[in-house]
Amino acid sequence: KKKKRMKPSAKKEHPFSSPSPVTFIAIILGMAFLVLSAYDIGEPSFLEPVVNPVRQFALGMFGSKENLQFLVKAAVWAHILEALYALAIALKVGHFDTCALWFVQTLVAGYPSLSILLSIIKIERAEEKEE
């Protein structure tokens, strides 16, 4: 069964929504601390009281810097692939006016952003069926 492609509307503005600021901050800080824990990049001394306990916790959980480095690479690739998927979906359903926003937001926030986009599309499809 072939999926019906949504027709783009030149006049319709498509919704754009973001995860909560707390979610954004948690993801950005989490990625930053993961990078600082995985790589010896010479963080400023004022960050050491925060980074050192996080690094010890991360090493305790994942065993080695090599494992943390793998996790960093996997997380970066996951965000890239999620962002490309969000862009492709937004374009496929005709959200030309917001597709770049979905791409950038999903690149930074990952799954929380992608799940919002998928929810919006699900609602739009349900509304189309009602019409």
XYZ file of C-alpha atoms in Angstrom, residues 75-117:
43
model
C 25.742 10.509 20.184
C 26.978 12.947 17.534
C 26.032 10.550 14.733
C 22.642 9.917 16.330
C 21.932 13.663 16.404
C 23.074 14.077 12.792
C 20.925 11.186 11.565
C 17.908 12.355 13.584
C 18.298 15.866 12.143
C 18.502 14.547 8.584
C 15.431 12.398 9.229
C 13.548 15.411 10.627
C 14.505 17.436 7.541
C 13.398 14.661 5.189
C 10.072 14.194 6.973
C 9.383 17.936 7.109
C 10.059 18.253 3.382
C 8.020 15.143 2.551
C 4.908 16.470 4.273
C 5.313 19.957 2.841
C 6.640 21.863 5.843
C 8.933 23.918 3.634
C 8.616 26.986 5.852
C 9.877 25.209 8.989
C 12.117 22.408 7.686
C 15.381 24.259 8.423
C 14.201 25.009 11.963
C 13.366 21.335 12.550
C 16.782 20.319 11.179
C 18.786 22.678 13.410
C 16.691 22.060 16.503
C 16.880 18.280 16.078
C 20.628 18.482 15.468
C 20.986 20.130 18.889
C 18.208 18.479 20.893
C 17.944 15.098 19.182
C 14.975 12.850 19.899
C 12.909 15.308 21.983
C 12.693 17.586 18.939
C 12.058 14.753 16.491
C 9.249 13.375 18.650
C 7.504 16.778 18.627
C 7.701 16.923 14.822
